[in-house]
Structure formats: structure tokens, C-alpha cells
PDB file of C-alpha atoms in Angstrom:
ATOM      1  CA  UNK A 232       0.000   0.000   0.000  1.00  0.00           C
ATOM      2  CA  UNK A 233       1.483   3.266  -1.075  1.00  0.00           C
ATOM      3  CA  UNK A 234       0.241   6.354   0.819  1.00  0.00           C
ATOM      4  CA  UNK A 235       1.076  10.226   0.359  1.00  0.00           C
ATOM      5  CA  UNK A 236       1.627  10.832   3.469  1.00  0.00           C
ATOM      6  CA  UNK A 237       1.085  14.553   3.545  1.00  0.00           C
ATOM      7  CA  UNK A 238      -2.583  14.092   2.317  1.00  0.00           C
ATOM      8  CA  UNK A 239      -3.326  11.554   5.042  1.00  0.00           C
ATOM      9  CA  UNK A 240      -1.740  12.595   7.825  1.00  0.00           C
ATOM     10  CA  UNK A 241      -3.206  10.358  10.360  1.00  0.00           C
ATOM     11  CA  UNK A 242      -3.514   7.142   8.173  1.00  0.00           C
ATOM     12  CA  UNK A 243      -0.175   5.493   8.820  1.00  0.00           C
ATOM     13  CA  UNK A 244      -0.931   5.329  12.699  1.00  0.00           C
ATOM     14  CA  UNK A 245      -4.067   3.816  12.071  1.00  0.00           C
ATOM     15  CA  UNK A 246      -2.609   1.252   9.573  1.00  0.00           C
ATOM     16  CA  UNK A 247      -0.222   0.192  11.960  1.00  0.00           C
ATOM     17  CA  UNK A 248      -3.237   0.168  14.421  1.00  0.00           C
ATOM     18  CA  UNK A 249      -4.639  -2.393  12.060  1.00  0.00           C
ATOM     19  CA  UNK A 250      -1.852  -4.915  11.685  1.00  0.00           C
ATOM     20  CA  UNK A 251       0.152  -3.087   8.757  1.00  0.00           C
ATOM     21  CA  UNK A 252       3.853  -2.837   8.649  1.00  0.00           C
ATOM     22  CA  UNK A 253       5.727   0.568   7.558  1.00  0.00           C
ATOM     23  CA  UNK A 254       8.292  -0.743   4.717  1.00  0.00           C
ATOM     24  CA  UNK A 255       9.951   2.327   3.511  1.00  0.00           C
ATOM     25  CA  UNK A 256       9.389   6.144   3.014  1.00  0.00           C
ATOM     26  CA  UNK A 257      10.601   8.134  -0.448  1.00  0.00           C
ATOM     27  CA  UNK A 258      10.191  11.597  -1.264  1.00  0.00           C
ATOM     28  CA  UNK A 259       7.203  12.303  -3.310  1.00  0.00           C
ATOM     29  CA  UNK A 260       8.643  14.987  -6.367  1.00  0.00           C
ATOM     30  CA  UNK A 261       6.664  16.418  -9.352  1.00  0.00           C
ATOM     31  CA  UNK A 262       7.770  18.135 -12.387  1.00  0.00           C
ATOM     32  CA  UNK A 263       5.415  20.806 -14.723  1.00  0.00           C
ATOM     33  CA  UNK A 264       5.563  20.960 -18.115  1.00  0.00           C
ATOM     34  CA  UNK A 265       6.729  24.806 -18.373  1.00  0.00           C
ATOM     35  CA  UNK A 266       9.667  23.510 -16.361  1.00  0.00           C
ATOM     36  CA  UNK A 267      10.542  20.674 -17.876  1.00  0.00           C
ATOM     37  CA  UNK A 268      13.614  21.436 -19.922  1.00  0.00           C
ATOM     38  CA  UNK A 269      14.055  20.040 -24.022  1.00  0.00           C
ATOM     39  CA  UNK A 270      16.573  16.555 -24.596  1.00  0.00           C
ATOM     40  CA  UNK A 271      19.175  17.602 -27.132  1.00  0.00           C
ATOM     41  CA  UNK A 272      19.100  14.935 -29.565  1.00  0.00           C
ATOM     42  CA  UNK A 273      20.512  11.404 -28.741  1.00  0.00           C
ATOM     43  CA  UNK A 274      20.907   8.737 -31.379  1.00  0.00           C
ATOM     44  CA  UNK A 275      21.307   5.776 -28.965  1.00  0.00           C
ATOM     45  CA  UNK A 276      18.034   6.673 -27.168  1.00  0.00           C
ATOM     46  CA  UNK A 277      14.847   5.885 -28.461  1.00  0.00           C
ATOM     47  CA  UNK A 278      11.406   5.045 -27.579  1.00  0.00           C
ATOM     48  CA  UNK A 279      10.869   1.107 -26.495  1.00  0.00           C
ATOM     49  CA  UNK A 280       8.854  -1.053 -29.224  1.00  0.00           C
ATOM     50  CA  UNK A 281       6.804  -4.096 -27.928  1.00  0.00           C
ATOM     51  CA  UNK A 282       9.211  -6.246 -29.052  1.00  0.00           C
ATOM     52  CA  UNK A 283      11.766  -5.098 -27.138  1.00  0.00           C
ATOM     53  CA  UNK A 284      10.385  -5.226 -23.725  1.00  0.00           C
ATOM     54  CA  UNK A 285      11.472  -8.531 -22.686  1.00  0.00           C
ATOM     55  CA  UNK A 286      15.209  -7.571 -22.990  1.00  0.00           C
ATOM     56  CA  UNK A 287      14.137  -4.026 -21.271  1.00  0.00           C
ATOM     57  CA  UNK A 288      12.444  -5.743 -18.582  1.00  0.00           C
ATOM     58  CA  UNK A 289      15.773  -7.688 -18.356  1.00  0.00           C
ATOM     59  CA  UNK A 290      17.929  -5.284 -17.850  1.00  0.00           C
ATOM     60  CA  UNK A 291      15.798  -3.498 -15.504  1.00  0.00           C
ATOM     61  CA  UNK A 292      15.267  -6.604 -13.454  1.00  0.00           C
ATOM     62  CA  UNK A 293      19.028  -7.364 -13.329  1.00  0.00           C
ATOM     63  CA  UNK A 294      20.005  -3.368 -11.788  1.00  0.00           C
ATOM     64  CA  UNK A 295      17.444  -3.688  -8.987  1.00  0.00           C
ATOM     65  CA  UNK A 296      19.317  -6.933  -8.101  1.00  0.00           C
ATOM     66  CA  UNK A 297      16.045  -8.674  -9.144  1.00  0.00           C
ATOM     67  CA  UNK A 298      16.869 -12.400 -10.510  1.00  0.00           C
ATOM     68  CA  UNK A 299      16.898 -12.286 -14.342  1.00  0.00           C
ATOM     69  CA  UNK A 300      13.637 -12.650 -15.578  1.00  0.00           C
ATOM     70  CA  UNK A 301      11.112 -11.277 -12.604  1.00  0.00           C
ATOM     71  CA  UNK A 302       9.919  -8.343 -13.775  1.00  0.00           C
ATOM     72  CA  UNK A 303       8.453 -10.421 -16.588  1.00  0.00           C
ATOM     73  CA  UNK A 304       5.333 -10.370 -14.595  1.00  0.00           C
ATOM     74  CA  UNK A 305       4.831  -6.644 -15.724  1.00  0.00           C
ATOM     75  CA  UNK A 306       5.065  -7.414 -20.091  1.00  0.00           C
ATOM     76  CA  UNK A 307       1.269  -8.028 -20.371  1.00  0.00           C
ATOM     77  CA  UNK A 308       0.432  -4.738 -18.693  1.00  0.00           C
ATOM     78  CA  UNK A 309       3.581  -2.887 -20.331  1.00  0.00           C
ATOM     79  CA  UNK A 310       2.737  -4.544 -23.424  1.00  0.00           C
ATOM     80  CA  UNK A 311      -1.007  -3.072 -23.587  1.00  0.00           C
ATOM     81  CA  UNK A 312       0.131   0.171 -22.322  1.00  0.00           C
ATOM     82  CA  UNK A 313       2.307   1.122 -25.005  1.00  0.00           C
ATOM     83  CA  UNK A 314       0.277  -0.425 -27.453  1.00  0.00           C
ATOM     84  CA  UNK A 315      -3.119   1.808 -26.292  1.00  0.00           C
ATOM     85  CA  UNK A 316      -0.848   4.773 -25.146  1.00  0.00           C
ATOM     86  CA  UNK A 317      -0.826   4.715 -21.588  1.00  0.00           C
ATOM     87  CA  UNK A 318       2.522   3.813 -20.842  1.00  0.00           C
ATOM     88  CA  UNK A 319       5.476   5.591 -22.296  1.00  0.00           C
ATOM     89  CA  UNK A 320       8.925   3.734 -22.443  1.00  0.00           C
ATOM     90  CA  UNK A 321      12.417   4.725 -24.025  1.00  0.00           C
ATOM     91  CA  UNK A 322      16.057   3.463 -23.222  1.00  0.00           C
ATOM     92  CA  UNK A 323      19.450   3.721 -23.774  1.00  0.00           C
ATOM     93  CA  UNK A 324      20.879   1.505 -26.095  1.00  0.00           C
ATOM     94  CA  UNK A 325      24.635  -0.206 -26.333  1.00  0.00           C
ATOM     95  CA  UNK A 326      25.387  -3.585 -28.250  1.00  0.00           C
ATOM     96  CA  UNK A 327      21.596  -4.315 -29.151  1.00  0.00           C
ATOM     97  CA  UNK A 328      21.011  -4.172 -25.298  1.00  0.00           C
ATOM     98  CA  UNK A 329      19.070  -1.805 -23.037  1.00  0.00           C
ATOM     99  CA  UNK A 330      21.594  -0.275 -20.307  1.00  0.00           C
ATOM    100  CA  UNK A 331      19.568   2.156 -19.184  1.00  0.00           C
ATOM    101  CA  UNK A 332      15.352   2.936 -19.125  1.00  0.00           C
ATOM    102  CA  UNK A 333      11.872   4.325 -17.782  1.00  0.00           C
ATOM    103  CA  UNK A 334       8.702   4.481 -18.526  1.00  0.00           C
ATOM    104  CA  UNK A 335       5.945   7.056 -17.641  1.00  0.00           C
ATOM    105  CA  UNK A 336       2.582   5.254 -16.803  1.00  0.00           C
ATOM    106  CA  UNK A 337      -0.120   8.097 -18.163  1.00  0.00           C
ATOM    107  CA  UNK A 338      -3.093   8.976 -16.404  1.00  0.00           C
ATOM    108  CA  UNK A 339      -4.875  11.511 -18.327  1.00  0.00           C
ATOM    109  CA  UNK A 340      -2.493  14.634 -18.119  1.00  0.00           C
ATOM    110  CA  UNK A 341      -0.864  13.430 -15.068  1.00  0.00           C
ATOM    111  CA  UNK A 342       2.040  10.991 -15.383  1.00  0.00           C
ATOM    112  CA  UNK A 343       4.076   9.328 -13.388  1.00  0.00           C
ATOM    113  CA  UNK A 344       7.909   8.696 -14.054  1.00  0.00           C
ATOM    114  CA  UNK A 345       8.618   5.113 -13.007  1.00  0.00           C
ATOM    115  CA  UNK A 346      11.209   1.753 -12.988  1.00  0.00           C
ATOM    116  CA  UNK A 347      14.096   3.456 -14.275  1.00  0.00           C
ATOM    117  CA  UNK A 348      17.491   1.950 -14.104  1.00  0.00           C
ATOM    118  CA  UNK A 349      20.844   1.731 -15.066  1.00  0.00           C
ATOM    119  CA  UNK A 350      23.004  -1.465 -15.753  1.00  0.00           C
ATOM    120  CA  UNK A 351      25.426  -1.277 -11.961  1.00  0.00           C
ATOM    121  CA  UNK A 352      28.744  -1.185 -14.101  1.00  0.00           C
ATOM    122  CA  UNK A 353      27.598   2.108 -15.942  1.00  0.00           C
ATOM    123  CA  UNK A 354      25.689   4.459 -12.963  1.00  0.00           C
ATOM    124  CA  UNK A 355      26.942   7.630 -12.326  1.00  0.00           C
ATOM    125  CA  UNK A 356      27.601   8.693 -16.053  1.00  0.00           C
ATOM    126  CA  UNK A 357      24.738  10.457 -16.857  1.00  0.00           C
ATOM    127  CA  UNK A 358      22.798   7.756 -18.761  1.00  0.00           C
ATOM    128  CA  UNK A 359      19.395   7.415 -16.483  1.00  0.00           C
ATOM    129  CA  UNK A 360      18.607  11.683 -17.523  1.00  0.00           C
ATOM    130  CA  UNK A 361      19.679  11.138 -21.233  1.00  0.00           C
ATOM    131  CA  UNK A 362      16.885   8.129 -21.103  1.00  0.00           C
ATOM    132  CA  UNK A 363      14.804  10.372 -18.870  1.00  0.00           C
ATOM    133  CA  UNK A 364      14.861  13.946 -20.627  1.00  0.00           C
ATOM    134  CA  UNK A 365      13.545  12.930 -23.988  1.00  0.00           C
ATOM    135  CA  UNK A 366      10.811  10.547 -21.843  1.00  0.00           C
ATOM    136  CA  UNK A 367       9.528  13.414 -20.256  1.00  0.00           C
ATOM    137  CA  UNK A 368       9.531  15.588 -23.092  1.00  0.00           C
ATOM    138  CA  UNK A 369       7.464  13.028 -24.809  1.00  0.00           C
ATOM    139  CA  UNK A 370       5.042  12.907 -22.378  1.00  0.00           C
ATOM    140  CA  UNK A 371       4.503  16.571 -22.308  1.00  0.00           C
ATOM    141  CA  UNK A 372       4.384  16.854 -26.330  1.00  0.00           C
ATOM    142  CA  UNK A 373       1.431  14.633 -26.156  1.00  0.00           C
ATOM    143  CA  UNK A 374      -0.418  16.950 -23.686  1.00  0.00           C
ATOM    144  CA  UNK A 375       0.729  15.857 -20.214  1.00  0.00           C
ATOM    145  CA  UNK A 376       1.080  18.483 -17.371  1.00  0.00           C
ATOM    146  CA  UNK A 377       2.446  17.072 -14.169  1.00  0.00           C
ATOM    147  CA  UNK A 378       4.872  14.075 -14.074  1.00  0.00           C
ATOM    148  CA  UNK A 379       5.198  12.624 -10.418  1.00  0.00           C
ATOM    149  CA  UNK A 380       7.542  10.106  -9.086  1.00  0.00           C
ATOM    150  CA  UNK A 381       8.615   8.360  -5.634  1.00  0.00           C
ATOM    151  CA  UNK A 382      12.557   9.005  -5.694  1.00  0.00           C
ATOM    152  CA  UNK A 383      14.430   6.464  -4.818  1.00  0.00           C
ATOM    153  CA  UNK A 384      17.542   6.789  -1.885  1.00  0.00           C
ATOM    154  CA  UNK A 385      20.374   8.302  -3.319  1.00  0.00           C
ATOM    155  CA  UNK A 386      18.501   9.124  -6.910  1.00  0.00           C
ATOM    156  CA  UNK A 387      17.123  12.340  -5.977  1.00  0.00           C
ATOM    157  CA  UNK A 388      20.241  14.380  -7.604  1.00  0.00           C
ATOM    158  CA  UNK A 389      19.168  12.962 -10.918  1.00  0.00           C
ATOM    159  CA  UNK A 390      15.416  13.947 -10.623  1.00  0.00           C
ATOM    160  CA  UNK A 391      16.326  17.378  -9.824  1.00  0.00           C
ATOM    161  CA  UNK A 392      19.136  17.607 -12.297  1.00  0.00           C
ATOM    162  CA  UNK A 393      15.498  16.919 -14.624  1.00  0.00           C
ATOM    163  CA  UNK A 394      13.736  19.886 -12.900  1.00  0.00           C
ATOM    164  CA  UNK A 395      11.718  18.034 -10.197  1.00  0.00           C
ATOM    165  CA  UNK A 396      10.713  19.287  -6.687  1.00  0.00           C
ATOM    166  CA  UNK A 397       9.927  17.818  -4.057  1.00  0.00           C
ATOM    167  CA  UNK A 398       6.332  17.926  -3.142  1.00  0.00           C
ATOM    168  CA  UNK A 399       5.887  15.404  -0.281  1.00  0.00           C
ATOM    169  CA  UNK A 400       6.505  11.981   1.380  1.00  0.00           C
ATOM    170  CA  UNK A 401       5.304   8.702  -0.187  1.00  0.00           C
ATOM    171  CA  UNK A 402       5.165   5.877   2.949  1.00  0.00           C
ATOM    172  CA  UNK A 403       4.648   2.537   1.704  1.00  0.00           C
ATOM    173  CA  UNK A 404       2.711  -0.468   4.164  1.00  0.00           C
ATOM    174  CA  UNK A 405       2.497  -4.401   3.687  1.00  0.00           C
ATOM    175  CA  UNK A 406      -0.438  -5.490   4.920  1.00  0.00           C
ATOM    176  CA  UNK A 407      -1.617  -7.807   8.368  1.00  0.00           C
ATOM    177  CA  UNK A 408       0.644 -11.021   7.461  1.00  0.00           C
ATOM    178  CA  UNK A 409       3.192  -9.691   5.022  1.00  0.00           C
TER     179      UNK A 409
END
């Protein structure tokens, strides 16, 4: 259960009232379209095609420390989302294999910047906001207005190198018996 905790300030008590156990916290930051700054262009960067989720789902798996193949689980809904335009997806390219992705799952004009990664060998070089910026700048070329996103420890830096604030704190609960 994800909860935004400024909105509900009295909610986690009572969850924990109820049996639920407080996993994690994350800041909560948002980005708006007028601040949201153009990619320049990027020829190893491009938006994901259906057929290439698997090995993007991969990759991702493999840099959350996930075993290879997990995030499988996720391809039917990824799958229909790009095909009927509510999810966005692009990565970053090297060999014929992602190294780097997100997606934006689209809600109307509200989005939400999610499950990006990096291959662990090549972090800290810039390669999540050169998937990221022309993401976002897809998003908002199709009409969105407000991307959101749950940083994260340690990835804020990036999100704010994109031109995201932070708004608030995400708190996230398992329920009575895990």
C-alpha cells in the first residue's frame, strides 16, 4: 500500500493500528511541463517497441538486483500500455542491449515517471537523464502536465538535475501477514 503521506496525515498510525507494517518512506517529487527542460538529440536513445520489452524488462530486473527474468510479470500490462498509449517507455541503447530505461505510466495529463534503471557497471555517467529527458519531453508533447515520481535513496540528484521538486513523502505499508 502506497500512501502520500502529507494528504493523510493520520492514516499510517491507524494502519499500523490495524496490523500493517511501515516498509519504507521516499520523497514524493513532481515536475510541470513549463519547467521541464528540451533533450538535445541522442541517437542511442529511443522510444521502447513491444518487441523489445522482454530484454528491457531484463535489464531493468538485473540493476534492482532482481533475478533475471522477474519483472516479466509486468510485459502483459507494459505490453497493452504502449500499445493503447498509456505507458510511455524509451532506453538507452549499447550492443543491441538496453543499459539504461523508464517508462511514464499516463493517467490523463498526469504521469508518473517510473522503474528506471541503469546497468550497476555504468551508474553515475549520466545515462538514467539522457533516457529520462527525452521521456519526459514526450510525455509533455502529447499533452501531459504534471509528471510525479517516488525518488528512490540516493537518486534524488538525478530527478532534480530533470527539474523536479519535491512535493511530499510517499510511505509505503504491507499489509496484516506480510
Amino acid at each position: 500500500l502506497e500512501v502520500f503521506a502529507d494528504l493523510f496525515p493520520g492514516l499510517g498510525e491507524a494502519l499500523e493500528r490495524a496490523g500493517f507494517t511501515k516498509d519504507d518512506t521516499a520523497p514524493v517529487m513532481a515536475l510541470g511541463a513549463a519547467d521541464s527542460t528540451p533533450a538535445p538529440p541522442d541517437a542511442d536513445t529511443r522510444p521502447l517497441t513491444r518487441e523489445e520489452l522482454k530484454a528491457f524488462l531484463y535489464a531493468q530486473d538485473r540493476a534492482y538486483g532482481g533475478f533475471v527474468g522477474g519483472a516479466l510479470g509486468w510485459l502483459p500490462q507494459l505490453e497493452a500500455g504502449l500499445k493503447e498509449g498509456y505507458i510511455l517507455g524509451a532506453a538507452l541503447w549499447r550492443d543491441g542491449k538496453p543499459v539504461s530505461g523508464a517508462t511514464v505510466i499516463v493517467g490523463g495529463t498526469v504521469g508518473e515517471l517510473a522503474g528506471v534503471f541503469t546497468d550497476a557497471a555504468l551508474r553515475r555517467r549520466g545515462l538514467a537523464e539522457r533516457v529520462c529527458r527525452p521521456l519526459l519531453e514526450a510525455f509533455f508533447a502529447q499533452g501531459g502536465g504534471l509528471c510525479w515520481l517516488s525518488a528512490a535513496p540516493g537518486a534524488e540528484g538525478l530527478y532534480r538535475r530533470l527539474g523536479f521538486r519535491e512535493v511530499g513523502t510517499q510511505v509505503n505499508y504491507s499489509g496484516p501477514g506480510g
